[in-house]
Coordinates of C-alpha atoms in Angstrom, one line a residue:
M1 CA -24.2 0.2 26.1
S2 CA -26.6 -2.4 24.5
K3 CA -27.2 -2.7 20.8
L4 CA -29.2 0.1 19.3
W5 CA -31.4 -2.5 17.8
G6 CA -31.3 -5.0 20.7
G7 CA -34.8 -4.7 22.2
R8 CA -36.2 -7.7 20.3
F9 CA -33.4 -10.1 21.3
T10 CA -33.1 -12.3 24.4
K11 CA -29.4 -13.3 23.9
P12 CA -26.3 -11.3 23.2
T13 CA -24.7 -11.7 19.8
N14 CA -22.1 -14.4 19.6
Q15 CA -18.7 -12.8 19.5
L16 CA -17.7 -14.6 16.3
V17 CA -20.9 -13.3 14.7
E18 CA -20.1 -9.8 15.8
E19 CA -16.6 -10.0 14.3
Y20 CA -17.8 -11.7 11.1
T21 CA -20.7 -9.4 10.4
A22 CA -19.1 -6.1 11.5
S23 CA -18.2 -3.7 8.8
I24 CA -16.6 -0.9 10.8
L25 CA -13.1 -2.0 10.0
F26 CA -13.7 -0.8 6.4
D27 CA -16.8 1.4 6.4
K28 CA -15.2 3.8 8.8
E29 CA -13.9 5.4 5.6
L30 CA -17.4 6.7 5.2
A31 CA -17.3 8.6 8.5
E32 CA -17.4 12.1 7.0
E33 CA -20.1 11.3 4.5
D34 CA -22.1 9.7 7.3
V35 CA -22.0 12.9 9.4
Q36 CA -22.6 15.0 6.3
G37 CA -25.8 13.0 5.5
S38 CA -26.9 13.1 9.1
L39 CA -26.6 16.9 9.3
A40 CA -28.9 17.3 6.3
H41 CA -31.3 14.8 7.7
V42 CA -31.6 16.4 11.2
A43 CA -32.0 19.8 9.6
M44 CA -35.0 18.4 7.7
L45 CA -36.4 16.8 10.8
G46 CA -36.4 20.2 12.6
K47 CA -37.7 22.0 9.5
C48 CA -40.6 19.6 9.1
G49 CA -41.5 19.7 12.9
I50 CA -40.8 16.0 13.2
I51 CA -38.5 16.8 16.2
P52 CA -38.3 20.1 18.1
E53 CA -36.0 22.6 16.4
E54 CA -34.0 23.0 19.6
D55 CA -33.4 19.2 19.6
A56 CA -32.3 19.4 15.9
A57 CA -29.9 22.2 16.8
T58 CA -28.4 20.2 19.7
I59 CA -28.0 17.1 17.5
A60 CA -26.4 19.2 14.7
N61 CA -23.9 20.7 17.1
G62 CA -23.2 17.3 18.5
L63 CA -22.6 15.9 15.0
R64 CA -20.1 18.7 14.3
S65 CA -18.3 17.9 17.5
V66 CA -18.1 14.2 16.6
L67 CA -16.8 15.2 13.1
T68 CA -14.1 17.3 14.7
R69 CA -13.0 14.3 16.7
I70 CA -13.1 12.0 13.6
R71 CA -10.9 14.4 11.7
A72 CA -8.5 14.7 14.6
G73 CA -8.3 10.9 14.8
E74 CA -9.7 11.0 18.3
L75 CA -12.8 8.9 17.9
A76 CA -12.3 5.2 18.6
F77 CA -14.4 2.8 16.5
H78 CA -15.6 -0.5 18.0
V79 CA -16.4 -3.8 16.3
G80 CA -19.2 -4.3 18.8
D81 CA -21.0 -1.3 17.4
E82 CA -21.0 -3.0 14.0
D83 CA -20.8 -0.2 11.5
I84 CA -20.0 3.4 11.0
H85 CA -23.6 4.5 11.5
M86 CA -24.0 3.0 14.9
N87 CA -20.5 4.0 16.0
I88 CA -21.3 7.6 15.2
E89 CA -24.7 7.5 16.7
K90 CA -23.3 6.1 20.0
A91 CA -20.6 8.8 20.0
L92 CA -23.4 11.4 19.4
I93 CA -25.5 10.1 22.3
A94 CA -22.4 10.2 24.5
E95 CA -21.9 13.8 23.4
V96 CA -25.4 15.2 23.7
G97 CA -27.3 12.7 25.8
P98 CA -30.5 10.7 24.9
V99 CA -31.7 13.5 22.6
G100 CA -29.1 12.1 20.1
G101 CA -31.4 9.0 19.7
K102 CA -33.8 11.2 17.8
L103 CA -31.4 11.5 14.9
H104 CA -32.5 8.2 13.4
T105 CA -36.1 9.2 13.2
G106 CA -37.5 8.6 9.7
R107 CA -34.6 6.7 8.3
S108 CA -33.0 3.3 8.2
R109 CA -29.4 2.1 8.0
N110 CA -30.4 0.8 4.6
D111 CA -31.0 4.2 3.0
Q112 CA -28.4 5.8 5.2
V113 CA -25.5 3.6 3.9
A114 CA -26.7 4.1 0.3
T115 CA -26.6 7.8 0.9
D116 CA -23.1 7.6 2.3
M117 CA -21.8 5.8 -0.7
H118 CA -23.4 8.2 -3.1
L119 CA -21.7 11.1 -1.3
Y120 CA -18.4 9.2 -1.3
L121 CA -18.4 8.3 -5.0
R122 CA -19.6 11.7 -6.0
K123 CA -16.6 13.3 -4.5
R124 CA -14.2 10.6 -5.7
T125 CA -15.6 10.8 -9.3
V126 CA -14.7 14.5 -9.4
E127 CA -11.3 13.9 -7.9
L128 CA -10.4 11.1 -10.2
T129 CA -11.5 13.1 -13.2
G130 CA -9.1 15.8 -12.1
L131 CA -6.3 13.3 -11.9
L132 CA -7.2 12.0 -15.4
L133 CA -7.0 15.6 -16.7
K134 CA -3.5 16.0 -15.1
L135 CA -2.3 12.9 -17.0
Q136 CA -3.9 14.2 -20.2
E137 CA -2.0 17.5 -19.7
A138 CA 1.3 15.7 -19.2
L139 CA 0.7 13.7 -22.4
L140 CA -0.3 16.9 -24.3
G141 CA 2.9 18.6 -23.0
Q142 CA 5.1 15.7 -24.3
A143 CA 3.1 15.7 -27.6
E144 CA 3.7 19.4 -28.2
A145 CA 7.4 19.0 -27.5
N146 CA 7.6 16.1 -30.0
L147 CA 5.7 17.4 -33.0
D148 CA 8.7 16.6 -35.2
T149 CA 9.8 13.4 -33.5
I150 CA 9.3 10.3 -35.7
L151 CA 9.2 6.7 -34.5
P152 CA 8.1 3.4 -36.0
G153 CA 4.4 2.7 -35.6
Y154 CA 3.7 -1.0 -34.8
T155 CA 1.1 -3.6 -35.5
H156 CA 1.5 -7.1 -34.1
L157 CA 4.5 -5.5 -32.4
Q158 CA 6.2 -5.4 -35.8
R159 CA 7.2 -2.2 -37.5
A160 CA 4.4 -1.0 -39.7
Q161 CA 4.6 2.7 -40.7
P162 CA 6.4 5.7 -39.4
I163 CA 4.3 8.1 -37.2
L164 CA 4.8 11.2 -35.1
L165 CA 5.4 10.5 -31.4
A166 CA 2.9 13.3 -30.8
H167 CA 0.3 11.3 -32.8
H168 CA 1.1 8.2 -30.7
L169 CA 0.7 10.1 -27.4
L170 CA -2.5 11.7 -28.5
A171 CA -4.0 8.3 -28.9
Y172 CA -3.8 7.9 -25.2
V173 CA -5.2 11.4 -24.7
S174 CA -8.2 10.2 -26.7
M175 CA -8.5 7.1 -24.6
L176 CA -8.4 9.2 -21.4
E177 CA -11.0 11.5 -22.9
R178 CA -13.4 8.6 -23.2
D179 CA -12.6 7.7 -19.6
I180 CA -13.4 11.3 -18.5
S181 CA -16.6 11.3 -20.5
R182 CA -17.7 8.1 -18.8
F183 CA -17.0 9.4 -15.3
K184 CA -18.8 12.7 -16.1
D185 CA -21.8 10.8 -17.5
S186 CA -22.0 8.4 -14.5
Y187 CA -21.9 11.4 -12.2
K188 CA -25.5 12.0 -13.1
R189 CA -26.5 8.6 -11.6
V190 CA -24.3 9.0 -8.6
N191 CA -25.8 12.4 -7.8
V192 CA -29.2 11.0 -6.8
L193 CA -30.4 10.8 -3.2
P194 CA -31.7 7.5 -1.7
L195 CA -32.3 8.9 1.8
G196 CA -36.0 8.8 2.8
A197 CA -36.6 5.4 1.4
G198 CA -36.4 3.9 4.9
A199 CA -35.7 0.2 5.2
L200 CA -37.5 -0.4 1.9
A201 CA -41.0 1.1 1.8
G202 CA -40.5 4.8 2.9
T203 CA -41.5 6.2 6.3
T204 CA -44.6 7.2 8.1
F205 CA -43.1 10.5 9.1
P206 CA -43.8 13.6 6.9
I207 CA -40.2 14.0 5.7
D208 CA -39.1 16.3 2.9
R209 CA -36.7 14.3 0.7
H210 CA -36.2 17.1 -1.8
F211 CA -35.1 19.4 1.0
V212 CA -32.4 16.9 2.0
A213 CA -31.4 16.5 -1.6
S214 CA -31.0 20.3 -1.9
E215 CA -29.0 20.4 1.3
L216 CA -26.6 17.8 0.1
G217 CA -26.3 19.1 -3.5
F218 CA -28.0 16.2 -5.1
D219 CA -29.8 16.7 -8.5
G220 CA -32.8 14.6 -7.5
V221 CA -34.1 11.7 -5.4
Y222 CA -34.8 8.0 -6.2
E223 CA -38.3 7.6 -7.5
N224 CA -38.8 4.2 -5.9
S225 CA -38.0 3.3 -2.3
L226 CA -37.2 -0.3 -3.0
D227 CA -34.8 0.7 -5.8
A228 CA -33.2 3.3 -3.6
V229 CA -31.9 0.8 -1.0
S230 CA -31.2 -2.0 -3.5
D231 CA -29.4 0.0 -6.2
R232 CA -25.7 -0.6 -6.5
D233 CA -25.6 0.1 -10.3
F234 CA -23.7 3.3 -9.6
I235 CA -20.9 1.4 -7.9
V236 CA -20.8 -1.2 -10.6
E237 CA -20.6 1.6 -13.2
F238 CA -17.8 3.3 -11.3
L239 CA -15.9 0.0 -11.1
A240 CA -16.4 -0.6 -14.8
N241 CA -15.2 2.9 -15.6
A242 CA -12.2 2.4 -13.4
S243 CA -11.4 -0.9 -15.1
L244 CA -11.3 0.8 -18.4
V245 CA -9.0 3.5 -17.1
M246 CA -6.7 0.8 -15.7
A247 CA -6.8 -1.0 -19.0
H248 CA -5.6 2.1 -20.7
L249 CA -2.9 2.7 -18.1
S250 CA -1.8 -0.9 -18.5
R251 CA -1.4 -0.5 -22.2
L252 CA 0.6 2.6 -21.8
S253 CA 2.6 0.9 -19.1
E254 CA 3.5 -1.9 -21.4
E255 CA 4.8 0.5 -24.0
L256 CA 6.8 2.4 -21.4
V257 CA 8.4 -0.8 -20.2
L258 CA 9.2 -1.8 -23.8
W259 CA 10.4 1.6 -24.9
S260 CA 12.7 2.0 -21.8
S261 CA 14.5 -1.3 -22.5
T262 CA 17.9 -1.4 -24.1
E263 CA 16.4 -3.2 -27.1
F264 CA 14.1 -0.3 -27.9
G265 CA 15.9 2.6 -26.1
F266 CA 13.2 5.1 -27.1
I267 CA 12.7 6.7 -23.7
E268 CA 14.3 7.0 -20.3
L269 CA 12.1 7.3 -17.2
D270 CA 13.2 9.7 -14.5
D271 CA 15.2 8.1 -11.7
A272 CA 12.4 9.2 -9.2
F273 CA 10.0 6.7 -10.8
C274 CA 12.4 3.8 -11.1
T275 CA 14.1 1.4 -8.7
G276 CA 17.3 -0.7 -8.7
S277 CA 18.3 -4.2 -8.0
S278 CA 19.7 -5.6 -4.7
I279 CA 22.2 -7.7 -6.6
M280 CA 22.7 -6.1 -10.0
P281 CA 24.1 -2.6 -9.6
Q282 CA 23.5 -1.6 -13.3
K283 CA 19.7 -2.1 -13.2
K284 CA 17.1 0.6 -13.5
N285 CA 13.8 -1.0 -13.3
P286 CA 10.5 0.6 -14.5
D287 CA 8.6 -0.5 -11.4
V288 CA 5.8 2.1 -11.5
P289 CA 4.4 1.1 -14.9
E290 CA 5.0 -2.6 -14.1
L291 CA 3.0 -2.3 -10.9
V292 CA 0.2 -0.4 -12.5
R293 CA 0.1 -3.1 -15.1
G294 CA -0.1 -5.7 -12.4
K295 CA -2.7 -3.8 -10.3
T296 CA -5.1 -3.7 -13.3
G297 CA -6.1 -7.2 -12.4
R298 CA -7.3 -6.4 -8.9
V299 CA -9.5 -3.6 -10.2
Y300 CA -11.1 -6.0 -12.7
G301 CA -11.6 -8.4 -9.8
N302 CA -13.4 -5.8 -7.8
L303 CA -15.8 -5.3 -10.7
V304 CA -16.5 -9.0 -11.2
G305 CA -16.8 -9.5 -7.4
L306 CA -19.6 -7.0 -7.0
L307 CA -21.4 -8.2 -10.1
T308 CA -21.3 -11.7 -8.7
V309 CA -22.7 -10.5 -5.3
L310 CA -25.6 -8.7 -7.0
K311 CA -26.5 -11.3 -9.6
S312 CA -29.2 -13.2 -7.6
L313 CA -30.2 -10.8 -4.8
P314 CA -33.9 -10.2 -4.2
L315 CA -35.2 -6.8 -3.3
A316 CA -34.5 -4.9 -1.1
Y317 CA -31.5 -4.8 1.3
N318 CA -29.6 -8.1 2.0
K319 CA -26.5 -8.5 4.2
D320 CA -24.6 -9.7 1.0
M321 CA -24.6 -6.0 0.0
Q322 CA -22.1 -5.3 2.8
E323 CA -19.6 -6.7 0.2
D324 CA -20.1 -3.6 -2.0
K325 CA -17.6 -1.4 -0.1
E326 CA -14.2 -2.9 0.2
G327 CA -13.8 -3.4 -3.6
M328 CA -15.0 0.2 -4.1
F329 CA -12.5 1.6 -1.6
D330 CA -9.7 -0.5 -3.0
T331 CA -10.4 0.6 -6.5
V332 CA -10.5 4.3 -5.5
R333 CA -7.1 3.9 -3.8
T334 CA -5.6 1.8 -6.6
L335 CA -6.7 4.2 -9.4
E336 CA -5.8 7.3 -7.4
G337 CA -2.3 6.0 -6.7
A338 CA -1.7 5.1 -10.3
L339 CA -2.9 8.4 -11.7
Q340 CA -1.0 10.4 -9.1
L341 CA 2.2 8.8 -10.2
F342 CA 1.6 8.6 -13.9
A343 CA 1.3 12.3 -14.7
P344 CA 4.7 13.4 -13.2
M345 CA 6.3 10.2 -14.7
I346 CA 5.1 11.2 -18.2
D347 CA 6.0 14.8 -17.6
T348 CA 9.6 14.0 -16.7
M349 CA 10.1 11.3 -19.2
K350 CA 13.1 11.8 -21.5
V351 CA 12.5 11.1 -25.2
R352 CA 15.5 9.8 -27.1
K353 CA 14.6 11.3 -30.5
E354 CA 17.8 10.2 -32.2
R355 CA 17.2 6.5 -31.3
M356 CA 13.7 6.7 -32.6
R357 CA 14.9 8.3 -35.8
Q358 CA 17.6 5.6 -36.2
A359 CA 14.9 2.9 -35.8
V360 CA 12.8 4.5 -38.5
N361 CA 15.8 4.8 -40.9
Q362 CA 16.6 1.1 -40.4
D363 CA 13.4 -0.7 -41.3
F364 CA 11.0 -1.2 -44.2
S365 CA 8.1 0.8 -42.6
N366 CA 8.0 3.1 -45.7
A367 CA 7.1 0.2 -48.0
T368 CA 3.4 1.0 -48.2
D369 CA 4.3 4.4 -49.6
I370 CA 6.2 2.8 -52.5
A371 CA 3.1 0.7 -53.3
D372 CA 1.0 3.9 -53.2
Y373 CA 3.6 5.6 -55.4
L374 CA 3.2 2.9 -58.0
V375 CA -0.6 3.2 -57.8
T376 CA -0.3 6.9 -58.6
K377 CA 1.7 5.8 -61.7
G378 CA -1.3 3.6 -62.8
L379 CA -0.4 0.2 -61.4
P380 CA -3.3 -1.6 -59.6
F381 CA -2.7 -1.8 -55.9
R382 CA -2.6 -5.6 -55.7
Q383 CA 0.1 -5.7 -58.3
A384 CA 2.0 -2.9 -56.6
H385 CA 1.7 -4.8 -53.3
E386 CA 3.3 -7.8 -54.9
V387 CA 6.1 -5.7 -56.5
I388 CA 7.0 -4.1 -53.2
G389 CA 6.9 -7.4 -51.4
R390 CA 9.5 -8.7 -53.8
L391 CA 11.5 -5.5 -53.4
V392 CA 11.5 -5.8 -49.6
L393 CA 12.6 -9.4 -49.9
Y394 CA 15.5 -8.3 -52.1
G395 CA 16.5 -5.7 -49.6
I396 CA 16.5 -8.2 -46.8
Q397 CA 18.6 -10.7 -48.8
H398 CA 21.1 -8.0 -49.7
D399 CA 21.2 -6.3 -46.3
K400 CA 19.8 -3.0 -47.7
F401 CA 17.0 -0.8 -46.6
L402 CA 14.8 0.9 -49.2
L403 CA 16.6 4.2 -49.2
D404 CA 19.8 2.4 -49.7
L405 CA 18.7 0.9 -53.1
T406 CA 19.9 2.5 -56.3
L407 CA 17.5 3.7 -59.0
E408 CA 18.6 0.9 -61.2
E409 CA 17.7 -1.6 -58.5
F410 CA 14.2 -0.1 -58.1
R411 CA 13.7 -0.2 -61.9
S412 CA 14.6 -3.8 -62.0
F413 CA 11.3 -4.4 -60.2
S414 CA 9.3 -1.8 -62.1
E415 CA 10.0 0.7 -64.9
L416 CA 7.5 3.1 -63.2
F417 CA 10.1 4.1 -60.6
D418 CA 11.8 7.4 -61.1
K419 CA 14.3 9.5 -59.0
D420 CA 11.4 11.1 -57.0
I421 CA 11.1 7.8 -55.2
Y422 CA 13.8 8.9 -52.8
T423 CA 11.6 11.9 -51.7
V424 CA 8.6 9.6 -51.3
L425 CA 10.7 7.3 -49.0
E426 CA 11.9 10.1 -46.6
P427 CA 10.3 9.6 -43.2
E428 CA 9.0 13.2 -43.1
H429 CA 7.3 12.7 -46.4
V430 CA 5.9 9.3 -45.4
V431 CA 4.4 10.9 -42.2
N432 CA 3.1 14.1 -43.9
A433 CA 1.6 12.1 -46.8
R434 CA -1.1 10.9 -44.4
N435 CA -2.8 14.3 -44.4
V436 CA -6.3 13.1 -43.5
Y437 CA -8.4 14.0 -40.4
G438 CA -7.1 11.9 -37.6
G439 CA -3.9 11.0 -39.5
T440 CA -0.3 11.4 -38.5
A441 CA 0.6 14.3 -40.8
R442 CA 2.1 17.1 -38.8
V443 CA -0.7 19.6 -39.8
Q444 CA -3.3 17.1 -38.7
V445 CA -1.5 16.3 -35.4
E446 CA -1.2 20.1 -34.7
A447 CA -5.0 20.4 -35.2
A448 CA -5.7 17.4 -33.0
L449 CA -3.5 18.9 -30.3
T450 CA -5.5 22.2 -30.5
R451 CA -8.8 20.3 -30.2
A452 CA -7.5 18.2 -27.3
K453 CA -6.5 21.3 -25.4
K454 CA -9.9 22.8 -25.9
T455 CA -11.6 19.6 -24.6
A456 CA -9.2 19.6 -21.6
S457 CA -10.3 23.2 -20.9
V458 CA -13.9 22.1 -20.9
T459 CA -13.1 19.3 -18.5
A460 CA -11.3 21.7 -16.2
E461 CA -14.4 23.9 -16.1
W462 CA -16.6 20.8 -15.3
I463 CA -14.3 19.9 -12.4
A464 CA -14.3 23.4 -11.0
A465 CA -18.2 23.4 -11.1
H466 CA -18.5 20.1 -9.3
E467 CA -15.7 20.3 -6.6
G468 CA -16.6 20.7 -3.0

């Protein structure tokens, strides 16, 4: 069969050109969305009397048959047919005869492909939000189980102040909540219909764009036909959102890799999420977080790649825009794979509480509290800071931690010290002293956990309302 657009041409397309310009090898992933959009379009053509209703019914039945073949893996796609739209249209014509050629009335591949991608990303946005929620729930579960687990908090990867492990994990819950919020907000810009814009200027047929939007569950239609076929902001926004998710997963991955090392020994990842060495039998490697950390770069690359494609394009559609899909598909697969693994990996992670407590007991991370202690006794903070700096140096030189010092040793640095200093220095006291909103005190962490659960419940409701 000749090209569906071939009437104007006197020569066949060079085979190398066909292979170079064809997108079917990757845009076949849009097959279901393409049929979904076509079903709504042909329903509108029949309703508006643009084609006879019996023809619309025939085409709709043919599209459903083609969709069944697609889902069964029985429909062969051909490079010579260029893209998913023309492959499906040829399959339709083969199914129902020449009447299938009426399907394309009142539309262009330009607004058709844009519609397919809106449908695709709308579904994936909800699915990925659901996976983010599952990871949040896994972190919340570990946080609730570790409300009394204390570990060193770090700045510059140096021990800073003791914190609750639950507080640390809830920081990632907060990061993921921002990710969820961005996906939910971007959904509003994904859920807009471009179909009906034609190639760039609309169509001469009396179509009903709002009917199609309603059939497909879109909240509205693009106001401007040029913008409708040119806009890829919604994909850029998705890639940017995904990049931030991967940044957060990469940061968590780095901590899991560090914490599972012998040097830290704070956690142990389940065997199901680790691999071994072909030469060193003792090895247990945290390959999942390492690979997630590595794959972050490819998601960043997909974002930068699309921004670069779009930066100098004139209105409306240009062949350059074919490059909008592979990075989008790759990002969806990469992010989906990472999130599917991360939730059960966190859920099954073993926390080595004793090792964390040992680390807290063998450092100077309670030094700030001694400075605050002296401040409450009337010493200006800057002077207290200097006193404690010299006290810490003394401890280092004498191989003693602060709780190991005698009261006499404390008083040799300041007469303001009294025996209550030992209570102040206890890790539980250090943690619970930070009883401010958002702080690491147990009462504050419990309240934060309750708030996070309520927010997760709202997210679950949003997902349920937007699935399908």
